[in-house]
Short mmCIF file of C-alpha atoms and ligand atoms in Angstrom, two decimals:
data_model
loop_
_atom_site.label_atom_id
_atom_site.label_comp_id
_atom_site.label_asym_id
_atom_site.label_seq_id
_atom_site.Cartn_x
_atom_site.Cartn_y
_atom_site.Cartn_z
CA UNK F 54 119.52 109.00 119.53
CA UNK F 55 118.66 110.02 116.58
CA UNK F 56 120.02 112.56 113.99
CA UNK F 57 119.75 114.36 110.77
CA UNK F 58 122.52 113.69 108.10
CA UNK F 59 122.23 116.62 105.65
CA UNK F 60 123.60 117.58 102.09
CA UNK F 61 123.18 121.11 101.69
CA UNK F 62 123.06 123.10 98.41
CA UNK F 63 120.04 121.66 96.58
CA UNK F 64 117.48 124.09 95.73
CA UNK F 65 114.23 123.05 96.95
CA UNK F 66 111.25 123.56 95.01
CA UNK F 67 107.77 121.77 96.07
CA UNK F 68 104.53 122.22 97.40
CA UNK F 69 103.38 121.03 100.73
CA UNK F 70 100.40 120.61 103.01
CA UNK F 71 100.77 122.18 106.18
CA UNK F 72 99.92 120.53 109.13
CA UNK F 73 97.32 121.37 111.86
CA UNK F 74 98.51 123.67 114.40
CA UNK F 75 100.50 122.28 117.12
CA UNK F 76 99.52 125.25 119.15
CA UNK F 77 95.88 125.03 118.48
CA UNK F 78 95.61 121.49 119.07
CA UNK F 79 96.65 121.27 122.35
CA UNK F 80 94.53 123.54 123.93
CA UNK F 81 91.75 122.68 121.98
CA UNK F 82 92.24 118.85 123.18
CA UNK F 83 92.39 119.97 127.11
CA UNK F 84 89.28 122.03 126.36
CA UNK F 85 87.52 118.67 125.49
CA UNK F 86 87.24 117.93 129.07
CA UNK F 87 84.84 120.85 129.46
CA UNK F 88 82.25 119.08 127.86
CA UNK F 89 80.02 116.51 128.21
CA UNK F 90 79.64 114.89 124.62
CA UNK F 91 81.57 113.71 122.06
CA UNK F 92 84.67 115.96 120.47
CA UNK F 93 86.28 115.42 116.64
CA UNK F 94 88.77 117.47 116.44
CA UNK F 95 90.34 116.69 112.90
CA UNK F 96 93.92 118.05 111.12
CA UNK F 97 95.74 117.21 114.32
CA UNK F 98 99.64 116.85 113.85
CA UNK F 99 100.80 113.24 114.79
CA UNK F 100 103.11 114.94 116.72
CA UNK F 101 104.95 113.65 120.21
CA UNK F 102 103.17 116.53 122.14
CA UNK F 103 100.02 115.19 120.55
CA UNK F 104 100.27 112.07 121.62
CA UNK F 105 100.84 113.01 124.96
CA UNK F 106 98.40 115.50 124.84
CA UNK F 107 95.77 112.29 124.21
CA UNK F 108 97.72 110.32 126.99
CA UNK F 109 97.00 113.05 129.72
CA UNK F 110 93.13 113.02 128.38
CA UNK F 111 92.87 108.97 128.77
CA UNK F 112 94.95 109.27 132.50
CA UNK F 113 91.80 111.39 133.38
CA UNK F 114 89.25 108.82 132.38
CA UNK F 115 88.32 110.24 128.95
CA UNK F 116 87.54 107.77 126.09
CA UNK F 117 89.85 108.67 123.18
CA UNK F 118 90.16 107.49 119.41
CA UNK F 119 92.75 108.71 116.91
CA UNK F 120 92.37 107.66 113.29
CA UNK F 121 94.43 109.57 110.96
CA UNK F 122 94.80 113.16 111.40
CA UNK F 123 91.01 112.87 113.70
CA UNK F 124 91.27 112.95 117.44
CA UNK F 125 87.50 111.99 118.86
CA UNK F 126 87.52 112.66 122.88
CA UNK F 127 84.46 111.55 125.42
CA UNK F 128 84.64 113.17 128.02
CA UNK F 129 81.55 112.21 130.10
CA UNK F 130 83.65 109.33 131.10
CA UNK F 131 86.28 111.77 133.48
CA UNK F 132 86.85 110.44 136.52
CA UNK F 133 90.27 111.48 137.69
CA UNK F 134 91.70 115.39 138.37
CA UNK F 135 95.60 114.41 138.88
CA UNK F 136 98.40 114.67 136.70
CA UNK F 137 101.79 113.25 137.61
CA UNK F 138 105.28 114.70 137.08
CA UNK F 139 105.67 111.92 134.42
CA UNK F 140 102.92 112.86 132.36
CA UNK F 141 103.58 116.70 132.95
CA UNK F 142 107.39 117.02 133.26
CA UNK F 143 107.60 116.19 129.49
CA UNK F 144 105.31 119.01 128.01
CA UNK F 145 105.32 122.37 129.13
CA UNK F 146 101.37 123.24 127.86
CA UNK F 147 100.17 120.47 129.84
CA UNK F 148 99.46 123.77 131.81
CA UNK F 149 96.55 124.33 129.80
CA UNK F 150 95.04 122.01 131.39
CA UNK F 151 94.26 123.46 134.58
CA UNK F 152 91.48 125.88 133.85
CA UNK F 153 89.52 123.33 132.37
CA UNK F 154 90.12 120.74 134.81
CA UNK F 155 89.58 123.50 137.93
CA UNK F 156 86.28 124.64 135.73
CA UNK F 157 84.84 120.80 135.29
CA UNK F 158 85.79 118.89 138.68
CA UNK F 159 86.15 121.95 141.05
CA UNK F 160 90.13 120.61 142.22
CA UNK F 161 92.91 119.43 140.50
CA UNK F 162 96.07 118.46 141.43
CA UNK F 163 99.52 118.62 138.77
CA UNK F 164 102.63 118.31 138.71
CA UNK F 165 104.50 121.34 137.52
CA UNK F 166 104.83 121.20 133.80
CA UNK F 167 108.27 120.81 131.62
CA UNK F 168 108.78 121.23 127.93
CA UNK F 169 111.37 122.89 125.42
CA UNK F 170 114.42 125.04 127.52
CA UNK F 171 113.44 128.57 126.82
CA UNK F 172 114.61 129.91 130.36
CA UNK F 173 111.91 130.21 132.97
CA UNK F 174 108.69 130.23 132.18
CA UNK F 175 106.31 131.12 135.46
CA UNK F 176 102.55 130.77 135.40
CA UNK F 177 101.76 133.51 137.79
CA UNK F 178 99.90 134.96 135.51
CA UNK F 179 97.44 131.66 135.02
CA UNK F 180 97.16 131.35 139.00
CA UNK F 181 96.35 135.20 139.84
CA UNK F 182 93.88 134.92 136.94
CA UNK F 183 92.04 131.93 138.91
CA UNK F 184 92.61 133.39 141.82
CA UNK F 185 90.14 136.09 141.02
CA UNK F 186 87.62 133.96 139.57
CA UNK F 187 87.51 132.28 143.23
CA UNK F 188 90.02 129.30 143.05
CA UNK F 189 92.13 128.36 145.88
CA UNK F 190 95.93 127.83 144.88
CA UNK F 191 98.48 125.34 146.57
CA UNK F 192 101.63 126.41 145.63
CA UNK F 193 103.62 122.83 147.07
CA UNK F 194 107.28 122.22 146.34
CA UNK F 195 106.51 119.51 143.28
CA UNK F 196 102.96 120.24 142.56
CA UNK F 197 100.12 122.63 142.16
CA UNK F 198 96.93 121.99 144.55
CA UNK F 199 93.72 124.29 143.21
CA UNK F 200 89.86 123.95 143.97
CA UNK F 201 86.90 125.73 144.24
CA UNK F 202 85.14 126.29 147.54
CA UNK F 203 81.97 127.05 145.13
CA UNK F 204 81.86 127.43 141.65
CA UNK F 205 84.72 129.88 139.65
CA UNK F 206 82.82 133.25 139.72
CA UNK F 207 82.86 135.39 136.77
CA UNK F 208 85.53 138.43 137.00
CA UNK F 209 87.37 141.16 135.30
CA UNK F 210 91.06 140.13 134.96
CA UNK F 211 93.89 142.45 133.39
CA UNK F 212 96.65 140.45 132.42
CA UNK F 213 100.35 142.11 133.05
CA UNK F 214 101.48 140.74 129.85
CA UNK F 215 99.50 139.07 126.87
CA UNK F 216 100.44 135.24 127.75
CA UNK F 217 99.45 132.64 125.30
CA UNK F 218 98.67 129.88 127.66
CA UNK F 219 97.46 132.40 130.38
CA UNK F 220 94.84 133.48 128.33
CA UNK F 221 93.92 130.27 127.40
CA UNK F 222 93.57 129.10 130.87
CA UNK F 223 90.98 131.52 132.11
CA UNK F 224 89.43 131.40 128.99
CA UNK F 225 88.30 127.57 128.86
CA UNK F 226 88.01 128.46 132.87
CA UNK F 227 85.34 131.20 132.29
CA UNK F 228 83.24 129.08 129.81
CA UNK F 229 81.74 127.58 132.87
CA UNK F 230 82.25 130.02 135.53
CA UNK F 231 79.17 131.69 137.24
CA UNK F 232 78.62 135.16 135.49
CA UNK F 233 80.67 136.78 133.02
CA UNK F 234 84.28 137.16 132.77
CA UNK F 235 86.45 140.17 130.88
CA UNK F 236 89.70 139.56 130.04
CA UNK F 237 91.65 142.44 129.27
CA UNK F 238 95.12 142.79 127.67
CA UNK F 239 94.49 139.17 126.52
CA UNK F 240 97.07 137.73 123.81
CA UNK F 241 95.67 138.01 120.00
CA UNK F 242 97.48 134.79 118.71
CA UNK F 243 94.95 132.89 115.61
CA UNK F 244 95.39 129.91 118.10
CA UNK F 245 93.35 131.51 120.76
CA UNK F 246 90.69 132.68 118.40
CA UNK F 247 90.64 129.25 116.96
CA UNK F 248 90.41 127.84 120.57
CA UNK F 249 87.09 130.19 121.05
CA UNK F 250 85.37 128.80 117.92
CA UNK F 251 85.72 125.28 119.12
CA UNK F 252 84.63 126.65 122.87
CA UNK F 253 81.37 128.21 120.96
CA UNK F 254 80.58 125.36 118.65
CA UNK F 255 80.32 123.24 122.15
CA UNK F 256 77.56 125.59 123.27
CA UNK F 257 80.15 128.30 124.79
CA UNK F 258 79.68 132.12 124.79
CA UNK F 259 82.92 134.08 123.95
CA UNK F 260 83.56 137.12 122.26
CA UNK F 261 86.15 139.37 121.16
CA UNK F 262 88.97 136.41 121.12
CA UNK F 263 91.60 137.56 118.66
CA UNK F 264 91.28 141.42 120.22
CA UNK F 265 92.85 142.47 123.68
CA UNK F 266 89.25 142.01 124.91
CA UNK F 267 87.44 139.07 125.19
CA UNK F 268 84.47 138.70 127.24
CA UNK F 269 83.01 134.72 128.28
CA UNK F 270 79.39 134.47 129.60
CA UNK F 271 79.55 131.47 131.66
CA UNK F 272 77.21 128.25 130.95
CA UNK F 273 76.40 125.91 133.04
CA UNK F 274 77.05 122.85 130.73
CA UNK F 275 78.81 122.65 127.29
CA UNK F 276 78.21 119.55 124.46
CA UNK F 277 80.41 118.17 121.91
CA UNK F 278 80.81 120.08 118.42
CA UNK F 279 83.38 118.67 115.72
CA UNK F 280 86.31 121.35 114.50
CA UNK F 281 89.12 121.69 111.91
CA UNK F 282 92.37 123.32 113.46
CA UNK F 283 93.95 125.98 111.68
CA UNK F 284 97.08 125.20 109.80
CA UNK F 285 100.70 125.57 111.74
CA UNK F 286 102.13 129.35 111.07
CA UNK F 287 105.32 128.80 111.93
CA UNK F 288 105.39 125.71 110.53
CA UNK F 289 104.24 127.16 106.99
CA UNK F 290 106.99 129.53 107.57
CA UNK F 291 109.33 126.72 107.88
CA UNK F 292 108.99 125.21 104.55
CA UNK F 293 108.63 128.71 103.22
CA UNK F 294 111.93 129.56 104.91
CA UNK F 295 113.75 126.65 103.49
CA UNK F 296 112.65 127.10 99.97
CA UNK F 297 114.17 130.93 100.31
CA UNK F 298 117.32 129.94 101.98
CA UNK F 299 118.24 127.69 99.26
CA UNK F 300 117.40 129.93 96.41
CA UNK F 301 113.96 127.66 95.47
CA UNK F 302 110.26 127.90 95.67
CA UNK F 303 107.36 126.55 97.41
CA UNK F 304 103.63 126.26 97.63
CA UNK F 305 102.05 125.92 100.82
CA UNK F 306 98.53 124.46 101.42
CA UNK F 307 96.44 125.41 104.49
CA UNK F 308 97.51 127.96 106.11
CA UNK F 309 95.95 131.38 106.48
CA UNK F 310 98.49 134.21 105.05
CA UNK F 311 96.97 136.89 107.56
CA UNK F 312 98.39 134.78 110.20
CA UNK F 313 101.81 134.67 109.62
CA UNK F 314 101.64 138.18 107.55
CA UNK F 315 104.59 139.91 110.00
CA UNK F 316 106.95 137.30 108.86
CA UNK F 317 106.05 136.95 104.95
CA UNK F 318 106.85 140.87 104.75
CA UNK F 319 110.30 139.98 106.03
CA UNK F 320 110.80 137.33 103.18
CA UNK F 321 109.74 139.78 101.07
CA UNK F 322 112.26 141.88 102.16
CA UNK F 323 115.19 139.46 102.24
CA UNK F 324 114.72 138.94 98.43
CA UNK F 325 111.73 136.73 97.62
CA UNK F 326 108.18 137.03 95.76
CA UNK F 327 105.49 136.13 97.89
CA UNK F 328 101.94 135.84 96.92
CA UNK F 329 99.14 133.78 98.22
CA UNK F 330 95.71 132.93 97.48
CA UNK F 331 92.75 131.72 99.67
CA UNK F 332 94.95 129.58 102.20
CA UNK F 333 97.84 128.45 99.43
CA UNK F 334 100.92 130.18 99.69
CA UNK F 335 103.89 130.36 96.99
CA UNK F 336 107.51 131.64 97.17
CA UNK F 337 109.71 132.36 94.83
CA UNK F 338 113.43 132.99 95.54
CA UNK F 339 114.90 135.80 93.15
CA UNK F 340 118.60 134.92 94.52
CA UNK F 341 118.99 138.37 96.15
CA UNK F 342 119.49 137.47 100.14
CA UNK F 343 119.12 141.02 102.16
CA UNK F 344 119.63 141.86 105.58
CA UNK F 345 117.37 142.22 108.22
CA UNK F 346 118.01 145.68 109.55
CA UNK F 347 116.14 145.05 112.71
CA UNK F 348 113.88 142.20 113.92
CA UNK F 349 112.19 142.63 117.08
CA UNK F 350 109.85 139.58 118.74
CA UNK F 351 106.32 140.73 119.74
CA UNK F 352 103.56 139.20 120.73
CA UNK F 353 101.12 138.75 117.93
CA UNK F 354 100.71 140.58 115.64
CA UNK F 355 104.04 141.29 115.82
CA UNK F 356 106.69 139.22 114.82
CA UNK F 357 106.80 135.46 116.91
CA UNK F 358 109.53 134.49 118.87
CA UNK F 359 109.29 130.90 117.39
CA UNK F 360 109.92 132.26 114.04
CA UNK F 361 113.49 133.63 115.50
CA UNK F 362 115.59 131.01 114.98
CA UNK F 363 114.50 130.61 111.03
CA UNK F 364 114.80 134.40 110.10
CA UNK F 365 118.67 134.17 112.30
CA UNK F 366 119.66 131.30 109.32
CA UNK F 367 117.97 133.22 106.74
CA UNK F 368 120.17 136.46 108.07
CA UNK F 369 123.42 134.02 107.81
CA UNK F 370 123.14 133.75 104.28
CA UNK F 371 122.42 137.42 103.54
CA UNK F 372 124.22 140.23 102.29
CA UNK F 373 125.00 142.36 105.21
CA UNK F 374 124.08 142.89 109.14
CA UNK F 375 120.73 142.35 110.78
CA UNK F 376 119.90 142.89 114.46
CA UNK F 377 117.88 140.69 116.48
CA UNK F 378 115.81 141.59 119.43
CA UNK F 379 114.35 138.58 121.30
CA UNK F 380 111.48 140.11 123.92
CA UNK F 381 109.45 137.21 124.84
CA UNK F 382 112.02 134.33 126.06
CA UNK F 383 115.22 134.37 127.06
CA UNK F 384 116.71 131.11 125.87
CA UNK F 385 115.67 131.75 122.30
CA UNK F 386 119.23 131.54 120.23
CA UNK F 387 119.69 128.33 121.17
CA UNK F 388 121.03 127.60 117.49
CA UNK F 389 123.87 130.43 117.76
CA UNK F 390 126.52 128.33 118.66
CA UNK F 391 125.50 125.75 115.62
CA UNK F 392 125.28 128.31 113.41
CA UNK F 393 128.90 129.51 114.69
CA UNK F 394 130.12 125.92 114.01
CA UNK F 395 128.91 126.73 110.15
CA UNK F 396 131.07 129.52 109.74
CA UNK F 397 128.28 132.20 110.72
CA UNK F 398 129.55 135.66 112.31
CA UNK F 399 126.96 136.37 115.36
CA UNK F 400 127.55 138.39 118.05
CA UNK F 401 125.11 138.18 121.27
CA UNK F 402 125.03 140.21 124.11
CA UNK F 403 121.55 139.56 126.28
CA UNK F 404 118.39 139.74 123.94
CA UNK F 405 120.27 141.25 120.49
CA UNK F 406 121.71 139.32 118.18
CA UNK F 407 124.00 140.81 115.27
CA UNK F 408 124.51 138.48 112.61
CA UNK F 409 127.15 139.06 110.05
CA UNK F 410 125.72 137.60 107.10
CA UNK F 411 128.19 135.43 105.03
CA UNK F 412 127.47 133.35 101.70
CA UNK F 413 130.30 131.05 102.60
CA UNK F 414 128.54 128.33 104.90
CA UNK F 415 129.71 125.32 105.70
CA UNK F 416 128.03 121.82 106.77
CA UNK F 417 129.00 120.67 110.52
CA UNK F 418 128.21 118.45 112.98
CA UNK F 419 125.73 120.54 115.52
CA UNK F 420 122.97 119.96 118.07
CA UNK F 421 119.53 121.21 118.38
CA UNK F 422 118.90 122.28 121.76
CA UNK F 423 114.74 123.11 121.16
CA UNK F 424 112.16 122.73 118.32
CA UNK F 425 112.72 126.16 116.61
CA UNK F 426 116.28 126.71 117.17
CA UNK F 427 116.78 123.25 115.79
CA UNK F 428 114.44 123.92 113.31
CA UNK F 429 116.90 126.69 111.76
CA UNK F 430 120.07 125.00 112.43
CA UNK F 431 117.77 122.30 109.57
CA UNK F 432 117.47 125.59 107.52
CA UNK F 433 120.75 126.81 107.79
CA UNK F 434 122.56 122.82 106.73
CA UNK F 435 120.14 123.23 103.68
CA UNK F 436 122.06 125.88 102.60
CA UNK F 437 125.29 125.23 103.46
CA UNK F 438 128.22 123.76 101.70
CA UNK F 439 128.64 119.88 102.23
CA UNK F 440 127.38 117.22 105.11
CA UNK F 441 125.99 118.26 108.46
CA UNK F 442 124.76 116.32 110.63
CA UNK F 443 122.28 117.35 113.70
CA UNK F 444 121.72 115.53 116.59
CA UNK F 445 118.50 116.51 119.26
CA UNK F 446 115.83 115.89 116.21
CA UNK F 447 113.51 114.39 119.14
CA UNK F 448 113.29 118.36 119.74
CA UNK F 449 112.64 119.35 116.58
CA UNK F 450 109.77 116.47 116.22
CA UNK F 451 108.10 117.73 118.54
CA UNK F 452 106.74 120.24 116.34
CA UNK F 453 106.82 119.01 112.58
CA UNK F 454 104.86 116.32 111.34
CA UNK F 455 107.00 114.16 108.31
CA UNK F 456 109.53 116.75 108.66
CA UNK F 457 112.07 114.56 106.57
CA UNK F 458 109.68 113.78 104.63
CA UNK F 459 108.35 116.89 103.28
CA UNK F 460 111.59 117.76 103.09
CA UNK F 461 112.66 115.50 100.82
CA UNK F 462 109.37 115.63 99.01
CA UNK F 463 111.25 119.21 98.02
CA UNK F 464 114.28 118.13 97.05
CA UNK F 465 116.52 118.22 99.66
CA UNK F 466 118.95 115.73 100.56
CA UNK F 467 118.07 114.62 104.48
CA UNK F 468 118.50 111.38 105.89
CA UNK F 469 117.40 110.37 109.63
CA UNK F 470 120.08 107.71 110.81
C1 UD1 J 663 103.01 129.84 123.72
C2 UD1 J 663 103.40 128.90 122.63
C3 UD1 J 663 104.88 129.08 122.26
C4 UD1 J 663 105.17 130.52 121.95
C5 UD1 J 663 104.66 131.44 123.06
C6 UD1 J 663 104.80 132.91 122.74
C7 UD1 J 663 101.94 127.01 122.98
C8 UD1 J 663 101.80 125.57 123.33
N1 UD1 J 663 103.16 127.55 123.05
O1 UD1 J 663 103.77 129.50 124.88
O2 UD1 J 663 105.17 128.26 121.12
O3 UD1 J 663 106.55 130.68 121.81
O4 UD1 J 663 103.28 131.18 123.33
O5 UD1 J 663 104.15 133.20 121.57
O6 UD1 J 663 100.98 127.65 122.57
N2 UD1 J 663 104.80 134.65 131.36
C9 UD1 J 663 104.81 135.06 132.69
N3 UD1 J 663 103.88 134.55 133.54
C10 UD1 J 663 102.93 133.66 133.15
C11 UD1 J 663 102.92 133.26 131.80
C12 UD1 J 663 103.87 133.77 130.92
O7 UD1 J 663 105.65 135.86 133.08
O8 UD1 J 663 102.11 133.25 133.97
C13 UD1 J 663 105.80 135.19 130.44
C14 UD1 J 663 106.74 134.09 129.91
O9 UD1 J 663 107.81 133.87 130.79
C15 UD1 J 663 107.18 134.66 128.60
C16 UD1 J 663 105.94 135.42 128.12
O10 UD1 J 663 105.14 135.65 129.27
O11 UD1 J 663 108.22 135.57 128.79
C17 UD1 J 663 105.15 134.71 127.05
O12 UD1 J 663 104.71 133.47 127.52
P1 UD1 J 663 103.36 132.80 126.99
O13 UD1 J 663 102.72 133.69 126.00
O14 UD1 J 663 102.57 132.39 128.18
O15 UD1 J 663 103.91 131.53 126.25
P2 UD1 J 663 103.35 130.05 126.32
O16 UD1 J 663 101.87 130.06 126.42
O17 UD1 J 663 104.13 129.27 127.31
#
């Protein structure tokens, strides 16, 4: 397996190139099998999930190409509606492809989906969605059995709670449903609005995506369009993240400030200049490191629950407490314990976190147990005194492109063995 040997205490400075969305990209590549022409879908990560993602797509019979960072799908070519536990049991949004699938071939059968251990995560809110728009749901012990006895019907749908993948679901579902379709308390995320503009540029008709309200006059047929995916928030954060932690700076390319504004007003507050530009991005460390008084995870815009685990290494190295309030999963401090091994004071009792922030870090030999929370336990051995060394990188791969890389490209000294 491999791992992450790190030297902390070198003060990165760089400028990087954020990569496409992982978030975006996924969706947007299940949405291809809506249509019945040709998709480019450039900037995608070369990411595991991507890969996958493009596996699934040629299980069901679509033609695929990927040259560089360009993913071309035909989907004309779909012949197949199943997806097996081995395909599914590895990625958690191959969820995302249900709607579509339901929407294009009227039944689909697949396995119940895996991915990254953040506690239980249902999809009751997907199935009551179809439900109303006329699908038929097999709930079996290993896999999920849905079809149409006529086409998916149009409906107004309230979601309980603003899910990410729900609303992307009966979104793509809609596009080719019979009548029009309201969603209402629908998640705001930038990936679901940049979901929509690839649904529209294929002939779709959605409006309101990036509001609680989005309304989808079904089609009866959709083409191909080609699309640029946005660049990767969190990821942008990331680099941002690492360039405050070690008392640097950093320029990132191509990603849009508005979208990650919630968490560059918390670097701002922890001691750095921010500023950005069009989509470039700069940070500039004034070696003050401040508490968090109080973060508490939202769904967007409020601050994301993937961006947790970085602002919990940022708080290590602070002056002072901060308070954590996790709302949206409940396995999110996965890194606590790593952090603990590093000399960090946290206390956790449910969803809060209270982290005693310390300047007196120290490297050690630690685990990442997801993407994110591995992610900071990266951030956190940047900034620490001496060697760490992290094992579970396949986690944190699944979510940075040239993470290493870039990394090093900054300054820092990090070694995959
Ligand atoms: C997506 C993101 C993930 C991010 C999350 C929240 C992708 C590929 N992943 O995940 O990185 O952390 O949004 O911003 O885009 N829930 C239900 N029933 C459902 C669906 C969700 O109760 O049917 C609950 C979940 O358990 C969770 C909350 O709603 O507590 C949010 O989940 P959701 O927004 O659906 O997250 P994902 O789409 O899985």
């Amino acid at each position: 397996m491999d791992r992450y040997e790190i030297v902390g205490g070198q003060r990165l400075e760089g400028e990087i190139r954020v990569q496409g969305a992982k978030n975006s990209v996924l969706p947007i590549l299940a949405a291809t099998v809506l249509t019945n022409g040709r998709c480019t879908i450039h900037n995608c990560p070369a990411l595991s999930d991507t890969a996958l993602t493009v596996q699934i797509l040629q299980t069901l019979g679509c033609r695929t190409d990927w040259e560089q960072g360009s993913i071309t799908v035909d989907s004309s070519s779909l012949s197949n509606q199943e997806l097996s536990e081995t395909l599914t049991g590895k990625m958690r949004s191959s969820i995302v492809f249900l709607g579509p699938l339901l929407a294009r071939c009227g039944r689909v059968k697949i396995a119940y989906p895996g991915g990254c251990r953040l506690g239980p995560r249902p999809i009751d809110l997907h199935l009551n969605g179809l439900r109303q728009m006329g699908a038929v749901v097999q709930e079996e012990q290993d896999y999920l059995l849905c079809h149409t006895p006529s086409k998916l019907q149009g409906a107004r749908i309230t979601l309980s709670f603003p899910s990410v993948g729900a609303t992307e679901n009966l979104m793509m579902a809609a596009v080719l449903a019979q009548g029009k379709t309201t969603l209402c308390q629908a998640a705001r995320e930038p990936e679901i609005v940049d979901l929509a503009v690839f649904l529209n540029r294929c002939g779709a008709r959605i409006c309101g995506a990036g509001s609680s309200v989005i309304e989808i006059e079904g089609v009866t047929r959709l083409g191909g369009c080609e699309h640029t995916v946005i660049g990767d928030r969190i990821a942008a954060a990331t680099y941002l993240a690492a360039a405050a932690i070690t008392g640097g700076q950093a320029a990132v390319l191509g990603a849009d400030p508005r979208n990650l504004s919630s968490m560059l007003m918390l670097l701002q507050k922890n001691g750095s200049r921010v500023g950005w530009e069009k989509n470039r991005l700069f940070l500039k460390s004034e070696g003050r490191f401040r508490a968090f008084p109080h973060i508490e995870t939202a769904p967007y815009p409020g601050f994301p629950t993937d961006g947790l685990p970085l602002f919990l290494s940022l708080a290590a190295t602070a002056q002072g407490n901060s308070i954590f309030v996790e709302n949206i999963f409940e396995n999110r401090y996965s890194s606590v314990l790593g952090l603990q091994k590093m000399g960090v004071q946290i206390h956790r009792e449910g969803r809060t976190a209270v982290v005693e922030g310390s300047k007196e870090l120290h490297g050690a030999d630690v685990c990442a147990e997801d993407l994110r929370g591995g992610a900071g336990l990266v951030l956190a051995a940047l900034a620490a005194r001496g060697r760490s060394r992290i094992e579970g990188v396949h986690w944190i791969e699944r979510g940075y492109e040239h993470f290493c890389r870039n990394l090093t490209a900054m300054g820092a000294k990090i070694r995959k063995e």
